[in-house]
Amino acid sequence: MGSKQQKRRRKASPDSGMYGCSPEGPGMGAEGPVAGYGTESSVEKASLMEEIVERGNLFRALEKVEKNGGAPGVDGMKAEELRAYLVDHWLRIKKELLSGTYKPLPVLRKQIPKPGGGFRNLGIPIVLDRFIQQAMLQVLQKKWDQEFSESSFGFRPKRSAHQAVRRAQRYIKEGKRWVVDIDLEKFFDRVNHDKLMGLVAKRIEDKRILILIRGYLNSGVMDCGLCVPTKEGTPQGGPLSPLLSNLMLDVLDKELEERGHCFVRYADDCNVYVGSKQAGERVMISLRKFLEGRLKLKVNEQKSAVARPWKRKFLGFTVTYRQGIRCKVSPEAVKRFKYTVRQLTRRTRGVCLRRMVKELSFYLKGWIGYFGIAEVKKVFHELDKWIRRRLRAMLWKQWKRRAYRELCKRGVSKRLAWNTFKSAHGPWRLSHSPGVEIALPVSFFEKLGLPQLRCLT
């Protein structure tokens, strides 16, 4: 193969554009080392930034960003366009990262509704910044995660919300029958940059990393076409924000461990379990002073309380004392579930029943995948009945004047079909009537592919 053909292949390869080398290895072309990059050796990397821009780490970050997708940032670039962009521009970007001159772009602000009302500010970085943050996350998390508390479960590898719920349930079974439920008011929007950077500087000596993280914190927010500077907070939406939030709140974890408290924290949700109401009130007062004085964070007085565990919810679950201390789905989670199902099964959506059931099935499987660990199963039976009744009511509305014929066609006697058809009751009431239940039995929905929650647990 001639040298010209080799050059054309190297130029067309995404690997060569992204790393300045052939797919055979960093700094190694088909004919030897590429000028300016040298060869790989077993000598330990000189600094953290070199570890971040290492070939294998970048490939893993790129695959992660492409898999996650997500909305474009202020530059409009989509995740699927990133690889081609890196082919042409990675050498310049890498040079800026290694020299400490890379400048992140502002994040795009989006407001998403909260389940309990209000809105949450979501900051969407450009896809290039998401890629760089992901590469940083993969390196920093390995170094920091082992230092975090055993009672912290949010945004950490091999840890989950289910583990946090089980840990909380264990404390209650051990006799901690009061909970100090602490909710931080707009935590991600109010993180103090100086406090956070001080914690980062204790763990990182590479000034280029410190400058880059500070750049992400101060990059600003693009809102309604105007760039607003950010003096506090970490934008929700960037891969690095969860790790930085854990770093910030690890100070709280260490304080609680030093005091000997039993606690569980998942992101900014923290529950401390104590033996009495008086002890809980003392803990609440002292933690409020600690959070506001030491970390410059504010406790949400309306959502925080000292109460019995069965009167509070944690990560969508609560507990019940019937037949022992058992975990169950919280009423608020059931309410949010019904709201979503109502949106998916609106008659005015203009989609056929089969497609509606397919979309609904996807949501049900995801929901039960999370809430299926609940030990109280009665709610799943009730929700199954409610979903089928809602679909029956929707079909009854669609049938309108042909309802009598539909009932007869589906095996309902003429007399019962006529009485049901001429009833003055509305669709919801009739959806529970014998005639409609005979015409639309459980087997009808099973044939359409609608799963039952009780069978998925």
PDB file of C-alpha atoms in Angstrom, residues 4-292:
ATOM      1  CA  LYS A   4      -0.578   8.462  -0.079  1.00  0.00           C
ATOM      2  CA  GLN A   5      -3.270   5.858   0.455  1.00  0.00           C
ATOM      3  CA  GLN A   6      -2.151   5.390   4.061  1.00  0.00           C
ATOM      4  CA  LYS A   7      -2.408   9.142   4.669  1.00  0.00           C
ATOM      5  CA  ARG A   8      -5.911   9.255   3.182  1.00  0.00           C
ATOM      6  CA  ARG A   9      -7.032   6.430   5.492  1.00  0.00           C
ATOM      7  CA  ARG A  10      -5.583   8.107   8.558  1.00  0.00           C
ATOM      8  CA  LYS A  11      -7.295  11.361   7.676  1.00  0.00           C
ATOM      9  CA  ALA A  12     -10.692   9.660   7.232  1.00  0.00           C
ATOM     10  CA  SER A  13     -10.454   7.787  10.514  1.00  0.00           C
ATOM     11  CA  PRO A  14     -12.283   9.397  13.483  1.00  0.00           C
ATOM     12  CA  ASP A  15      -9.517   8.065  15.707  1.00  0.00           C
ATOM     13  CA  SER A  16      -6.812   9.932  13.862  1.00  0.00           C
ATOM     14  CA  GLY A  17      -8.670  13.232  13.986  1.00  0.00           C
ATOM     15  CA  MET A  18      -9.592  12.876  17.620  1.00  0.00           C
ATOM     16  CA  TYR A  19      -6.235  11.803  18.934  1.00  0.00           C
ATOM     17  CA  GLY A  20      -3.759  12.809  16.277  1.00  0.00           C
ATOM     18  CA  CYS A  21      -2.814   9.172  15.661  1.00  0.00           C
ATOM     19  CA  SER A  22      -3.917   6.007  13.926  1.00  0.00           C
ATOM     20  CA  PRO A  23      -6.245   3.429  15.507  1.00  0.00           C
ATOM     21  CA  GLU A  24      -3.215   1.351  16.396  1.00  0.00           C
ATOM     22  CA  GLY A  25      -2.413   3.403  19.481  1.00  0.00           C
ATOM     23  CA  PRO A  26      -1.898   6.907  20.891  1.00  0.00           C
ATOM     24  CA  GLY A  27       1.078   8.544  19.219  1.00  0.00           C
ATOM     25  CA  MET A  28       1.714   5.530  16.992  1.00  0.00           C
ATOM     26  CA  GLY A  29       1.066   5.744  13.265  1.00  0.00           C
ATOM     27  CA  ALA A  30       1.382   2.911  10.808  1.00  0.00           C
ATOM     28  CA  GLU A  31       5.030   3.841  10.299  1.00  0.00           C
ATOM     29  CA  GLY A  32       6.026   4.919  13.818  1.00  0.00           C
ATOM     30  CA  PRO A  33       5.561   7.726  16.363  1.00  0.00           C
ATOM     31  CA  VAL A  34       3.699  10.837  15.296  1.00  0.00           C
ATOM     32  CA  ALA A  35       5.742  13.988  15.790  1.00  0.00           C
ATOM     33  CA  GLY A  36       4.901  15.867  18.971  1.00  0.00           C
ATOM     34  CA  TYR A  37       3.226  12.943  20.793  1.00  0.00           C
ATOM     35  CA  GLY A  38       6.011  10.462  21.518  1.00  0.00           C
ATOM     36  CA  THR A  39       5.409   6.815  22.435  1.00  0.00           C
ATOM     37  CA  GLU A  40       3.428   5.112  25.169  1.00  0.00           C
ATOM     38  CA  SER A  41       5.464   4.000  28.159  1.00  0.00           C
ATOM     39  CA  SER A  42       4.840   2.354  31.512  1.00  0.00           C
ATOM     40  CA  VAL A  43       5.871   5.546  33.305  1.00  0.00           C
ATOM     41  CA  GLU A  44       3.046   7.050  35.399  1.00  0.00           C
ATOM     42  CA  LYS A  45       1.244  10.004  33.791  1.00  0.00           C
ATOM     43  CA  ALA A  46       2.799  13.354  34.697  1.00  0.00           C
ATOM     44  CA  SER A  47      -0.485  14.999  35.683  1.00  0.00           C
ATOM     45  CA  LEU A  48      -4.231  14.547  35.952  1.00  0.00           C
ATOM     46  CA  MET A  49      -5.079  16.358  32.716  1.00  0.00           C
ATOM     47  CA  GLU A  50      -2.952  13.926  30.715  1.00  0.00           C
ATOM     48  CA  GLU A  51      -4.902  11.083  32.328  1.00  0.00           C
ATOM     49  CA  ILE A  52      -8.189  12.713  31.326  1.00  0.00           C
ATOM     50  CA  VAL A  53      -7.236  13.142  27.656  1.00  0.00           C
ATOM     51  CA  GLU A  54      -5.863   9.595  27.463  1.00  0.00           C
ATOM     52  CA  ARG A  55      -7.142   7.702  24.406  1.00  0.00           C
ATOM     53  CA  GLY A  56      -9.132   4.953  26.146  1.00  0.00           C
ATOM     54  CA  ASN A  57     -10.755   7.345  28.596  1.00  0.00           C
ATOM     55  CA  LEU A  58     -11.879   9.646  25.787  1.00  0.00           C
ATOM     56  CA  PHE A  59     -13.357   6.792  23.785  1.00  0.00           C
ATOM     57  CA  ARG A  60     -15.416   5.678  26.796  1.00  0.00           C
ATOM     58  CA  ALA A  61     -16.601   9.252  27.334  1.00  0.00           C
ATOM     59  CA  LEU A  62     -17.564   9.650  23.681  1.00  0.00           C
ATOM     60  CA  GLU A  63     -19.571   6.408  23.696  1.00  0.00           C
ATOM     61  CA  LYS A  64     -21.338   7.478  26.888  1.00  0.00           C
ATOM     62  CA  VAL A  65     -22.315  10.893  25.515  1.00  0.00           C
ATOM     63  CA  GLU A  66     -23.538   9.382  22.242  1.00  0.00           C
ATOM     64  CA  LYS A  67     -25.568   6.785  24.135  1.00  0.00           C
ATOM     65  CA  ASN A  68     -27.166   9.344  26.455  1.00  0.00           C
ATOM     66  CA  GLY A  69     -28.047  11.701  23.620  1.00  0.00           C
ATOM     67  CA  GLY A  70     -29.895  14.668  25.076  1.00  0.00           C
ATOM     68  CA  ALA A  71     -30.933  18.063  23.812  1.00  0.00           C
ATOM     69  CA  PRO A  72     -28.372  20.327  22.092  1.00  0.00           C
ATOM     70  CA  GLY A  73     -26.864  23.280  23.938  1.00  0.00           C
ATOM     71  CA  VAL A  74     -26.431  26.890  22.877  1.00  0.00           C
ATOM     72  CA  ASP A  75     -24.463  25.915  19.748  1.00  0.00           C
ATOM     73  CA  GLY A  76     -27.219  23.615  18.454  1.00  0.00           C
ATOM     74  CA  MET A  77     -24.897  20.619  17.983  1.00  0.00           C
ATOM     75  CA  LYS A  78     -26.517  17.202  18.519  1.00  0.00           C
ATOM     76  CA  ALA A  79     -24.833  14.236  20.197  1.00  0.00           C
ATOM     77  CA  GLU A  80     -24.681  12.269  16.948  1.00  0.00           C
ATOM     78  CA  GLU A  81     -22.695  15.117  15.336  1.00  0.00           C
ATOM     79  CA  LEU A  82     -19.970  15.141  17.986  1.00  0.00           C
ATOM     80  CA  ARG A  83     -17.753  12.410  16.536  1.00  0.00           C
ATOM     81  CA  ALA A  84     -17.462  14.132  13.153  1.00  0.00           C
ATOM     82  CA  TYR A  85     -16.751  17.458  14.877  1.00  0.00           C
ATOM     83  CA  LEU A  86     -13.924  15.915  16.906  1.00  0.00           C
ATOM     84  CA  VAL A  87     -12.332  14.523  13.756  1.00  0.00           C
ATOM     85  CA  ASP A  88     -11.704  18.076  12.550  1.00  0.00           C
ATOM     86  CA  HIS A  89     -11.165  19.946  15.818  1.00  0.00           C
ATOM     87  CA  TRP A  90      -9.798  17.605  18.482  1.00  0.00           C
ATOM     88  CA  LEU A  91      -6.136  18.584  18.068  1.00  0.00           C
ATOM     89  CA  ARG A  92      -6.995  22.223  18.815  1.00  0.00           C
ATOM     90  CA  ILE A  93      -9.270  21.290  21.744  1.00  0.00           C
ATOM     91  CA  LYS A  94      -6.662  18.975  23.239  1.00  0.00           C
ATOM     92  CA  LYS A  95      -4.011  21.676  22.967  1.00  0.00           C
ATOM     93  CA  GLU A  96      -6.294  24.119  24.811  1.00  0.00           C
ATOM     94  CA  LEU A  97      -7.022  21.568  27.549  1.00  0.00           C
ATOM     95  CA  LEU A  98      -3.354  20.763  28.079  1.00  0.00           C
ATOM     96  CA  SER A  99      -2.404  24.444  28.152  1.00  0.00           C
ATOM     97  CA  GLY A 100      -5.283  25.405  30.478  1.00  0.00           C
ATOM     98  CA  THR A 101      -6.825  27.861  28.002  1.00  0.00           C
ATOM     99  CA  TYR A 102     -10.041  25.995  27.118  1.00  0.00           C
ATOM    100  CA  LYS A 103     -13.156  28.149  27.648  1.00  0.00           C
ATOM    101  CA  PRO A 104     -16.520  26.395  28.204  1.00  0.00           C
ATOM    102  CA  LEU A 105     -19.618  27.922  26.607  1.00  0.00           C
ATOM    103  CA  PRO A 106     -22.678  28.987  28.645  1.00  0.00           C
ATOM    104  CA  VAL A 107     -25.323  26.383  29.416  1.00  0.00           C
ATOM    105  CA  LEU A 108     -28.807  26.599  27.945  1.00  0.00           C
ATOM    106  CA  ARG A 109     -31.468  27.061  30.621  1.00  0.00           C
ATOM    107  CA  LYS A 110     -34.592  24.929  30.477  1.00  0.00           C
ATOM    108  CA  GLN A 111     -37.335  24.834  33.092  1.00  0.00           C
ATOM    109  CA  ILE A 112     -38.975  21.482  33.741  1.00  0.00           C
ATOM    110  CA  PRO A 113     -42.033  21.098  36.006  1.00  0.00           C
ATOM    111  CA  LYS A 114     -41.610  19.434  39.393  1.00  0.00           C
ATOM    112  CA  PRO A 115     -44.047  16.672  40.411  1.00  0.00           C
ATOM    113  CA  GLY A 116     -45.069  18.662  43.489  1.00  0.00           C
ATOM    114  CA  GLY A 117     -45.467  21.959  41.636  1.00  0.00           C
ATOM    115  CA  GLY A 118     -43.083  24.682  40.573  1.00  0.00           C
ATOM    116  CA  PHE A 119     -40.165  24.372  38.170  1.00  0.00           C
ATOM    117  CA  ARG A 120     -36.620  23.056  38.274  1.00  0.00           C
ATOM    118  CA  ASN A 121     -33.880  24.900  36.395  1.00  0.00           C
ATOM    119  CA  LEU A 122     -32.006  22.568  34.076  1.00  0.00           C
ATOM    120  CA  GLY A 123     -28.727  23.718  32.534  1.00  0.00           C
ATOM    121  CA  ILE A 124     -27.848  22.002  29.237  1.00  0.00           C
ATOM    122  CA  PRO A 125     -24.138  22.274  28.324  1.00  0.00           C
ATOM    123  CA  ILE A 126     -23.086  22.005  24.701  1.00  0.00           C
ATOM    124  CA  VAL A 127     -22.359  18.432  23.661  1.00  0.00           C
ATOM    125  CA  LEU A 128     -18.590  19.106  23.497  1.00  0.00           C
ATOM    126  CA  ASP A 129     -18.569  20.276  27.117  1.00  0.00           C
ATOM    127  CA  ARG A 130     -20.629  17.222  28.090  1.00  0.00           C
ATOM    128  CA  PHE A 131     -17.964  15.065  26.455  1.00  0.00           C
ATOM    129  CA  ILE A 132     -15.116  16.800  28.330  1.00  0.00           C
ATOM    130  CA  GLN A 133     -17.022  16.679  31.617  1.00  0.00           C
ATOM    131  CA  GLN A 134     -17.706  12.975  31.133  1.00  0.00           C
ATOM    132  CA  ALA A 135     -14.007  12.328  30.560  1.00  0.00           C
ATOM    133  CA  MET A 136     -13.216  14.255  33.752  1.00  0.00           C
ATOM    134  CA  LEU A 137     -15.921  12.397  35.681  1.00  0.00           C
ATOM    135  CA  GLN A 138     -14.521   8.988  34.754  1.00  0.00           C
ATOM    136  CA  VAL A 139     -11.120   9.890  36.171  1.00  0.00           C
ATOM    137  CA  LEU A 140     -12.135  11.959  39.205  1.00  0.00           C
ATOM    138  CA  GLN A 141     -14.869   9.632  40.416  1.00  0.00           C
ATOM    139  CA  LYS A 142     -12.422   6.735  40.725  1.00  0.00           C
ATOM    140  CA  LYS A 143     -10.180   8.864  42.922  1.00  0.00           C
ATOM    141  CA  TRP A 144     -12.869  10.504  45.067  1.00  0.00           C
ATOM    142  CA  ASP A 145     -15.581   7.891  45.442  1.00  0.00           C
ATOM    143  CA  GLN A 146     -13.625   5.702  47.851  1.00  0.00           C
ATOM    144  CA  GLU A 147     -13.382   8.677  50.244  1.00  0.00           C
ATOM    145  CA  PHE A 148     -17.148   9.279  50.362  1.00  0.00           C
ATOM    146  CA  SER A 149     -19.391   8.094  53.187  1.00  0.00           C
ATOM    147  CA  GLU A 150     -20.915   4.607  53.279  1.00  0.00           C
ATOM    148  CA  SER A 151     -24.264   6.284  53.992  1.00  0.00           C
ATOM    149  CA  SER A 152     -24.228   8.240  50.711  1.00  0.00           C
ATOM    150  CA  PHE A 153     -25.972   6.488  47.799  1.00  0.00           C
ATOM    151  CA  GLY A 154     -26.725   9.078  45.122  1.00  0.00           C
ATOM    152  CA  PHE A 155     -24.809   9.291  41.800  1.00  0.00           C
ATOM    153  CA  ARG A 156     -22.236   6.713  42.825  1.00  0.00           C
ATOM    154  CA  PRO A 157     -21.156   3.531  41.011  1.00  0.00           C
ATOM    155  CA  LYS A 158     -22.640   0.274  42.333  1.00  0.00           C
ATOM    156  CA  ARG A 159     -25.016   2.229  44.593  1.00  0.00           C
ATOM    157  CA  SER A 160     -28.707   2.867  44.084  1.00  0.00           C
ATOM    158  CA  ALA A 161     -31.848   4.395  45.527  1.00  0.00           C
ATOM    159  CA  HIS A 162     -33.042   0.891  46.451  1.00  0.00           C
ATOM    160  CA  GLN A 163     -30.010   0.447  48.697  1.00  0.00           C
ATOM    161  CA  ALA A 164     -30.721   3.791  50.359  1.00  0.00           C
ATOM    162  CA  VAL A 165     -34.346   2.795  51.023  1.00  0.00           C
ATOM    163  CA  ARG A 166     -33.287  -0.558  52.498  1.00  0.00           C
ATOM    164  CA  ARG A 167     -30.717   1.154  54.740  1.00  0.00           C
ATOM    165  CA  ALA A 168     -33.385   3.562  56.024  1.00  0.00           C
ATOM    166  CA  GLN A 169     -35.769   0.664  56.646  1.00  0.00           C
ATOM    167  CA  ARG A 170     -33.064  -1.121  58.626  1.00  0.00           C
ATOM    168  CA  TYR A 171     -32.561   1.864  60.927  1.00  0.00           C
ATOM    169  CA  ILE A 172     -36.307   2.012  61.615  1.00  0.00           C
ATOM    170  CA  LYS A 173     -36.401  -1.692  62.442  1.00  0.00           C
ATOM    171  CA  GLU A 174     -33.517  -1.165  64.866  1.00  0.00           C
ATOM    172  CA  GLY A 175     -35.677   1.225  66.892  1.00  0.00           C
ATOM    173  CA  LYS A 176     -34.962   4.629  65.340  1.00  0.00           C
ATOM    174  CA  ARG A 177     -38.641   5.601  65.168  1.00  0.00           C
ATOM    175  CA  TRP A 178     -38.168   9.320  64.476  1.00  0.00           C
ATOM    176  CA  VAL A 179     -36.695  10.853  61.349  1.00  0.00           C
ATOM    177  CA  VAL A 180     -35.077  14.246  60.773  1.00  0.00           C
ATOM    178  CA  ASP A 181     -36.033  14.849  57.142  1.00  0.00           C
ATOM    179  CA  ILE A 182     -33.770  17.564  55.717  1.00  0.00           C
ATOM    180  CA  ASP A 183     -34.557  19.142  52.361  1.00  0.00           C
ATOM    181  CA  LEU A 184     -32.109  21.681  50.950  1.00  0.00           C
ATOM    182  CA  GLU A 185     -33.737  24.600  49.174  1.00  0.00           C
ATOM    183  CA  LYS A 186     -32.613  24.802  45.525  1.00  0.00           C
ATOM    184  CA  PHE A 187     -29.367  23.046  46.364  1.00  0.00           C
ATOM    185  CA  PHE A 188     -27.954  22.844  42.823  1.00  0.00           C
ATOM    186  CA  ASP A 189     -28.736  26.532  42.263  1.00  0.00           C
ATOM    187  CA  ARG A 190     -27.141  27.744  45.509  1.00  0.00           C
ATOM    188  CA  VAL A 191     -23.850  25.880  45.835  1.00  0.00           C
ATOM    189  CA  ASN A 192     -21.195  28.362  46.909  1.00  0.00           C
ATOM    190  CA  HIS A 193     -18.432  28.357  44.292  1.00  0.00           C
ATOM    191  CA  ASP A 194     -15.633  29.336  46.675  1.00  0.00           C
ATOM    192  CA  LYS A 195     -16.582  26.626  49.176  1.00  0.00           C
ATOM    193  CA  LEU A 196     -16.793  24.036  46.427  1.00  0.00           C
ATOM    194  CA  MET A 197     -13.507  25.018  44.773  1.00  0.00           C
ATOM    195  CA  GLY A 198     -11.792  24.907  48.167  1.00  0.00           C
ATOM    196  CA  LEU A 199     -12.877  21.287  48.536  1.00  0.00           C
ATOM    197  CA  VAL A 200     -11.762  20.483  44.981  1.00  0.00           C
ATOM    198  CA  ALA A 201      -8.360  22.121  45.546  1.00  0.00           C
ATOM    199  CA  LYS A 202      -7.731  19.817  48.533  1.00  0.00           C
ATOM    200  CA  ARG A 203      -7.929  16.832  46.183  1.00  0.00           C
ATOM    201  CA  ILE A 204      -6.433  18.191  42.950  1.00  0.00           C
ATOM    202  CA  GLU A 205      -3.011  19.765  42.429  1.00  0.00           C
ATOM    203  CA  ASP A 206      -3.252  20.162  38.672  1.00  0.00           C
ATOM    204  CA  LYS A 207      -4.117  23.844  38.215  1.00  0.00           C
ATOM    205  CA  ARG A 208      -5.460  23.219  34.719  1.00  0.00           C
ATOM    206  CA  ILE A 209      -8.224  21.032  36.186  1.00  0.00           C
ATOM    207  CA  LEU A 210      -9.034  23.667  38.796  1.00  0.00           C
ATOM    208  CA  ILE A 211      -9.247  26.362  36.116  1.00  0.00           C
ATOM    209  CA  LEU A 212     -11.468  24.147  33.954  1.00  0.00           C
ATOM    210  CA  ILE A 213     -13.880  23.292  36.786  1.00  0.00           C
ATOM    211  CA  ARG A 214     -14.065  26.959  37.781  1.00  0.00           C
ATOM    212  CA  GLY A 215     -14.737  27.741  34.128  1.00  0.00           C
ATOM    213  CA  TYR A 216     -17.698  25.361  34.083  1.00  0.00           C
ATOM    214  CA  LEU A 217     -19.089  26.888  37.271  1.00  0.00           C
ATOM    215  CA  ASN A 218     -18.740  30.451  35.941  1.00  0.00           C
ATOM    216  CA  SER A 219     -19.605  29.793  32.292  1.00  0.00           C
ATOM    217  CA  GLY A 220     -22.965  31.544  32.603  1.00  0.00           C
ATOM    218  CA  VAL A 221     -26.513  30.670  31.584  1.00  0.00           C
ATOM    219  CA  MET A 222     -28.191  31.489  28.271  1.00  0.00           C
ATOM    220  CA  ASP A 223     -31.776  32.427  29.111  1.00  0.00           C
ATOM    221  CA  CYS A 224     -34.158  33.877  26.489  1.00  0.00           C
ATOM    222  CA  GLY A 225     -31.200  34.822  24.295  1.00  0.00           C
ATOM    223  CA  LEU A 226     -29.302  36.642  27.058  1.00  0.00           C
ATOM    224  CA  CYS A 227     -26.178  35.333  28.785  1.00  0.00           C
ATOM    225  CA  VAL A 228     -26.516  35.673  32.553  1.00  0.00           C
ATOM    226  CA  PRO A 229     -23.342  35.249  34.660  1.00  0.00           C
ATOM    227  CA  THR A 230     -23.437  32.547  37.352  1.00  0.00           C
ATOM    228  CA  LYS A 231     -22.007  33.403  40.752  1.00  0.00           C
ATOM    229  CA  GLU A 232     -23.333  30.322  42.569  1.00  0.00           C
ATOM    230  CA  GLY A 233     -24.740  26.861  41.808  1.00  0.00           C
ATOM    231  CA  THR A 234     -23.805  23.912  39.631  1.00  0.00           C
ATOM    232  CA  PRO A 235     -25.959  23.486  36.505  1.00  0.00           C
ATOM    233  CA  GLN A 236     -28.139  20.373  36.578  1.00  0.00           C
ATOM    234  CA  GLY A 237     -27.612  18.639  33.272  1.00  0.00           C
ATOM    235  CA  GLY A 238     -23.822  18.376  33.137  1.00  0.00           C
ATOM    236  CA  PRO A 239     -22.162  14.988  33.853  1.00  0.00           C
ATOM    237  CA  LEU A 240     -19.790  16.544  36.398  1.00  0.00           C
ATOM    238  CA  SER A 241     -22.459  18.250  38.568  1.00  0.00           C
ATOM    239  CA  PRO A 242     -23.532  15.119  40.524  1.00  0.00           C
ATOM    240  CA  LEU A 243     -19.926  14.389  41.532  1.00  0.00           C
ATOM    241  CA  LEU A 244     -19.382  17.990  42.627  1.00  0.00           C
ATOM    242  CA  SER A 245     -22.610  17.896  44.640  1.00  0.00           C
ATOM    243  CA  ASN A 246     -21.451  14.729  46.412  1.00  0.00           C
ATOM    244  CA  LEU A 247     -18.130  16.397  47.148  1.00  0.00           C
ATOM    245  CA  MET A 248     -19.917  19.373  48.680  1.00  0.00           C
ATOM    246  CA  LEU A 249     -22.315  17.318  50.787  1.00  0.00           C
ATOM    247  CA  ASP A 250     -19.604  14.890  51.877  1.00  0.00           C
ATOM    248  CA  VAL A 251     -18.754  17.561  54.447  1.00  0.00           C
ATOM    249  CA  LEU A 252     -22.238  17.041  55.907  1.00  0.00           C
ATOM    250  CA  ASP A 253     -21.771  13.267  55.815  1.00  0.00           C
ATOM    251  CA  LYS A 254     -18.497  13.457  57.715  1.00  0.00           C
ATOM    252  CA  GLU A 255     -20.094  15.726  60.329  1.00  0.00           C
ATOM    253  CA  LEU A 256     -22.965  13.281  60.859  1.00  0.00           C
ATOM    254  CA  GLU A 257     -20.530  10.355  61.112  1.00  0.00           C
ATOM    255  CA  GLU A 258     -18.441  12.227  63.653  1.00  0.00           C
ATOM    256  CA  ARG A 259     -21.557  12.797  65.762  1.00  0.00           C
ATOM    257  CA  GLY A 260     -22.435   9.099  65.538  1.00  0.00           C
ATOM    258  CA  HIS A 261     -25.805   9.548  63.805  1.00  0.00           C
ATOM    259  CA  CYS A 262     -27.636   6.937  61.734  1.00  0.00           C
ATOM    260  CA  PHE A 263     -28.392   8.633  58.426  1.00  0.00           C
ATOM    261  CA  VAL A 264     -29.005   8.017  54.752  1.00  0.00           C
ATOM    262  CA  ARG A 265     -28.301  10.552  52.012  1.00  0.00           C
ATOM    263  CA  TYR A 266     -29.219  10.372  48.359  1.00  0.00           C
ATOM    264  CA  ALA A 267     -28.075  13.511  46.484  1.00  0.00           C
ATOM    265  CA  ASP A 268     -29.577  16.442  48.420  1.00  0.00           C
ATOM    266  CA  ASP A 269     -32.169  14.290  50.265  1.00  0.00           C
ATOM    267  CA  CYS A 270     -30.883  13.460  53.732  1.00  0.00           C
ATOM    268  CA  ASN A 271     -32.694  11.562  56.510  1.00  0.00           C
ATOM    269  CA  VAL A 272     -31.271  11.230  60.024  1.00  0.00           C
ATOM    270  CA  TYR A 273     -32.877   8.546  62.209  1.00  0.00           C
ATOM    271  CA  VAL A 274     -33.087   9.083  65.969  1.00  0.00           C
ATOM    272  CA  GLY A 275     -34.834   7.512  68.945  1.00  0.00           C
ATOM    273  CA  SER A 276     -37.041  10.375  70.137  1.00  0.00           C
ATOM    274  CA  LYS A 277     -38.735  13.566  69.021  1.00  0.00           C
ATOM    275  CA  GLN A 278     -36.624  15.673  71.389  1.00  0.00           C
ATOM    276  CA  ALA A 279     -33.406  14.245  69.952  1.00  0.00           C
ATOM    277  CA  GLY A 280     -34.709  14.901  66.454  1.00  0.00           C
ATOM    278  CA  GLU A 281     -35.472  18.540  67.196  1.00  0.00           C
ATOM    279  CA  ARG A 282     -31.981  19.050  68.635  1.00  0.00           C
ATOM    280  CA  VAL A 283     -30.432  17.472  65.534  1.00  0.00           C
ATOM    281  CA  MET A 284     -32.547  19.636  63.233  1.00  0.00           C
ATOM    282  CA  ILE A 285     -31.461  22.857  64.976  1.00  0.00           C
ATOM    283  CA  SER A 286     -27.767  21.947  64.977  1.00  0.00           C
ATOM    284  CA  LEU A 287     -27.756  20.760  61.357  1.00  0.00           C
ATOM    285  CA  ARG A 288     -29.529  23.904  60.206  1.00  0.00           C
ATOM    286  CA  LYS A 289     -26.785  25.990  61.806  1.00  0.00           C
ATOM    287  CA  PHE A 290     -24.087  23.757  60.319  1.00  0.00           C
ATOM    288  CA  LEU A 291     -25.485  23.852  56.777  1.00  0.00           C
ATOM    289  CA  GLU A 292     -26.127  27.577  56.731  1.00  0.00           C
TER     290      GLU A 292
END
